[in-house]
Structure formats: C-alpha cells, structure tokens
Short mmCIF file of C-alpha atoms in Angstrom, two decimals:
data_model
loop_
_atom_site.label_atom_id
_atom_site.label_comp_id
_atom_site.label_asym_id
_atom_site.label_seq_id
_atom_site.Cartn_x
_atom_site.Cartn_y
_atom_site.Cartn_z
CA MET A 1 -2.18 -12.60 64.08
CA GLY A 2 0.66 -10.53 62.40
CA LYS A 3 4.07 -8.82 63.35
CA ASN A 4 4.66 -5.08 63.36
CA ASP A 5 6.23 -4.06 59.85
CA THR A 6 8.02 -1.51 62.19
CA THR A 7 8.92 -3.25 65.69
CA LYS A 8 8.59 -6.64 64.74
CA GLU A 9 6.55 -7.47 67.41
CA PRO A 10 3.59 -9.91 67.81
CA SER A 11 -0.19 -7.77 66.84
CA PRO A 12 -3.48 -8.32 66.47
CA HIS A 13 -3.91 -6.11 62.95
CA LEU A 14 -2.03 -6.76 59.57
CA SER A 15 -0.22 -3.51 57.83
CA LYS A 16 -1.19 -3.31 54.23
CA SER A 17 2.32 -4.30 53.08
CA GLN A 18 1.53 -7.69 55.10
CA PHE A 19 -1.66 -8.02 53.74
CA ASN A 20 -0.63 -7.72 49.90
CA ARG A 21 1.97 -10.20 50.31
CA TRP A 22 -0.88 -12.77 52.13
CA VAL A 23 -2.80 -12.07 48.94
CA LYS A 24 0.08 -12.38 46.63
CA CYS A 25 1.33 -15.49 48.39
CA PRO A 26 -0.30 -17.15 51.41
CA ALA A 27 2.45 -19.63 52.22
CA GLN A 28 5.30 -17.78 51.74
CA GLU A 29 3.76 -14.92 54.27
CA LEU A 30 3.01 -17.47 56.61
CA ALA A 31 6.66 -18.02 56.73
CA ILE A 32 7.75 -14.94 57.13
CA GLN A 33 5.03 -14.44 60.08
CA THR A 34 6.09 -17.62 61.98
CA GLY A 35 10.36 -17.24 61.19
CA ARG A 36 10.34 -19.73 58.91
CA HIS A 37 11.61 -17.79 55.87
CA PRO A 38 14.76 -15.73 54.55
CA LYS A 39 14.75 -12.28 55.58
CA GLN A 40 13.41 -9.84 53.06
CA PRO A 41 15.48 -7.51 51.86
CA THR A 42 15.05 -4.20 52.50
CA THR A 43 13.71 -1.64 49.36
CA LEU A 44 14.78 1.54 48.72
CA PRO A 45 11.66 3.37 50.16
CA MET A 46 11.80 1.74 53.42
CA ILE A 47 15.43 2.63 54.02
CA ILE A 48 14.48 5.97 53.16
CA GLY A 49 11.79 6.38 55.73
CA ALA A 50 14.24 4.67 58.42
CA TYR A 51 16.71 7.57 56.71
CA VAL A 52 14.04 10.65 57.33
CA ASP A 53 12.59 9.09 60.62
CA ARG A 54 15.90 8.06 62.26
CA ALA A 55 16.90 12.06 61.21
CA LEU A 56 14.35 13.63 62.80
CA SER A 57 13.92 11.45 65.95
CA GLN A 58 17.43 10.35 66.74
CA PRO A 59 19.79 12.81 65.17
CA GLU A 60 22.73 11.79 67.43
CA THR A 61 22.58 8.13 66.42
CA LEU A 62 21.94 8.74 62.47
CA ALA A 63 26.16 9.28 61.18
CA GLU A 64 26.66 5.75 63.05
CA TRP A 65 23.35 4.33 61.32
CA VAL A 66 24.19 5.16 57.81
CA GLU A 67 27.82 4.34 57.93
CA LYS A 68 26.71 0.02 58.59
CA PRO A 69 27.16 -1.60 55.33
CA GLU A 70 23.57 -2.58 54.56
CA ASN A 71 22.53 1.14 55.30
CA ARG A 72 25.09 2.94 53.44
CA ASP A 73 25.04 0.42 50.19
CA LEU A 74 21.76 1.56 49.63
CA LEU A 75 21.62 5.70 50.05
CA TYR A 76 25.32 6.24 48.82
CA GLY A 77 26.81 5.25 45.69
CA LYS A 78 30.20 5.58 43.55
CA ALA A 79 29.13 9.63 43.23
CA GLY A 80 27.76 10.41 46.95
CA LYS A 81 24.25 10.30 47.88
CA TYR A 82 21.41 8.93 45.87
CA ALA A 83 19.11 11.36 44.12
CA ASP A 84 16.36 9.98 46.32
CA VAL A 85 18.74 10.79 49.48
CA LYS A 86 19.03 14.21 48.43
CA ARG A 87 15.44 14.98 48.30
CA ALA A 88 14.90 13.24 52.17
CA ASP A 89 17.62 15.43 52.91
CA ALA A 90 15.72 18.12 51.49
CA VAL A 91 12.38 17.00 53.36
CA ILE A 92 14.48 16.55 56.49
CA GLU A 93 15.51 20.07 56.45
CA ARG A 94 11.89 21.13 55.08
CA VAL A 95 10.14 19.52 58.67
CA ARG A 96 13.30 20.76 61.14
CA GLU A 97 12.14 24.42 59.69
CA ASP A 98 8.65 23.83 60.78
CA ALA A 99 8.34 24.82 64.58
CA GLU A 100 5.05 23.26 64.73
CA VAL A 101 5.82 19.85 63.52
CA MET A 102 8.93 19.77 65.15
CA CYS A 103 7.10 20.79 68.63
CA LEU A 104 4.74 17.70 67.87
CA LEU A 105 7.43 15.14 67.07
CA ARG A 106 9.31 15.86 69.97
CA ASN A 107 6.73 16.30 72.70
CA GLY A 108 3.82 14.18 70.98
CA THR A 109 3.57 10.07 71.54
CA PRO A 110 6.18 8.73 68.49
CA GLN A 111 4.95 6.40 66.43
CA ALA A 112 1.16 6.39 68.01
CA PHE A 113 -0.85 3.45 67.68
CA VAL A 114 -4.62 4.77 65.95
CA GLU A 115 -7.53 2.96 65.59
CA TRP A 116 -10.72 4.88 63.96
CA ARG A 117 -14.32 3.81 62.02
CA LEU A 118 -14.64 5.08 58.28
CA GLY A 119 -16.83 3.91 55.83
CA GLY A 120 -18.37 1.37 58.79
CA SER A 121 -14.91 -0.64 58.81
CA ARG A 122 -12.42 -0.20 61.25
CA TRP A 123 -9.17 0.64 60.42
CA VAL A 124 -5.90 0.60 61.90
CA GLY A 125 -2.18 2.49 61.80
CA TYR A 126 0.73 4.53 62.98
CA LEU A 127 1.46 7.67 63.04
CA ASP A 128 4.53 9.50 63.37
CA GLY A 129 3.78 11.68 66.39
CA LEU A 130 0.33 12.36 68.19
CA HIS A 131 -0.33 15.18 70.55
CA GLU A 132 -3.54 13.50 71.95
CA MET A 133 -4.51 16.56 74.18
CA GLY A 134 -4.46 18.68 71.21
CA GLY A 135 -5.91 16.07 68.84
CA LEU A 136 -2.81 17.07 66.43
CA PHE A 137 -0.90 14.55 65.02
CA VAL A 138 2.18 14.16 62.26
CA GLU A 139 2.43 12.00 59.67
CA LEU A 140 5.60 12.20 57.30
CA LYS A 141 4.76 10.46 53.89
CA VAL A 142 4.66 11.94 50.75
CA THR A 143 2.78 11.59 47.58
CA GLY A 144 5.63 10.65 45.11
CA ARG A 145 4.83 13.54 43.03
CA PRO A 146 6.68 17.46 43.61
CA LEU A 147 4.18 18.97 41.38
CA ALA A 148 1.39 21.05 42.11
CA GLU A 149 -0.84 19.64 39.28
CA SER A 150 -0.15 16.37 37.32
CA TRP A 151 -2.34 14.76 34.29
CA GLN A 152 -4.81 12.28 34.44
CA SER A 153 -7.32 10.65 32.16
CA VAL A 154 -11.26 12.36 33.49
CA ASN A 155 -13.55 10.97 31.45
CA GLY A 156 -11.89 9.93 28.54
CA LYS A 157 -9.76 13.36 28.55
CA ASN A 158 -6.43 14.06 29.50
CA MET A 159 -6.60 16.79 31.99
CA LYS A 160 -4.36 18.86 34.12
CA VAL A 161 -5.66 18.86 38.05
CA PRO A 162 -4.51 19.42 41.47
CA TRP A 163 -2.21 16.46 42.75
CA TYR A 164 -4.76 15.53 45.44
CA ALA A 165 -7.18 14.55 42.75
CA GLY A 166 -5.31 11.08 42.82
CA TYR A 167 -5.75 11.03 45.79
CA TRP A 168 -9.27 11.72 46.97
CA PRO A 169 -11.95 11.91 43.73
#
C-alpha cells in the first residue's frame, strides 16, 4: 500500500514517482513508506507546483506559506524570485485570466481522484479540478517547453515538429 504523495494518507495505489523509487531501490522506498527513512528534501518542481496550487486554490494563505523558511529558501535568491518562480507567476496570471478554468477550479472537486481504463490497463490519478456533471476537468501541468515547435530526431533526421509530437507519437 502506498501513500498519496500530496496528502500522505494511505492509498491502495502507487504514484509514478513512488513506482520509480521502488524500481530504483525497493529497500529505501519500503523505509519511506513505513516512516523509517528521513524525510526527502523538497525538489524545485514540487515546490513550484505547491506554489501554483496555493496561489490558485488558497490565495489568502500564499504570503504566509511563502514566508516559511523551508519554502522561501527554495523560491527566492539574493536578487529576488528565481526564474522558475517568475515563470510560475506568469502561469498563475494566465490561469486567473481564464474565466472557465477559474470557474472549474472554484466550483469543481479539488484534487479529485479518478480512475480509467486505457489500452486494457487500469490507470489512476488526481486532477486539479473536476466538474463531474459537465465532464470537464482542469489539470495544471506544463510541458517544460514554452516553444510552439521543437527539434526532434525523426527517422534519423532532425526535424522541426509541433510541441505535442514529443508526447503523442
């Protein structure tokens, strides 16, 4: 039995990151799951994701959360906000400008657990916002590439392809 990476509550499912840790070192992951391993340091992607989530779902508590030393040290340097935080601020503003997305985040089920079948396999996950009646959802992820196109090797040749070609062949 795994623990949900976001709530640390017991879960019958493993996340992708938990699975990868099991593959890398089963003994270490068992120690993590049973509470016998020291807390893992927070990674920059995790703290940025928490920052965006907090800014959109609990904006009234964002300033207090940012001021916690364990968060501030990862978000700010001597010259101010790190570039990743500035990029996250742009994402937050873009989401706030989208009335439909904000409506789904405010009125839908936050961090909704979902399961589905794809290719004969059962998949599970969490969505940032789910409006079950309308069949709509919000998932705040970024591809990491702000470009509309990128260069990739296709059949041995470098070609400029749409950004989604790296995700859906």
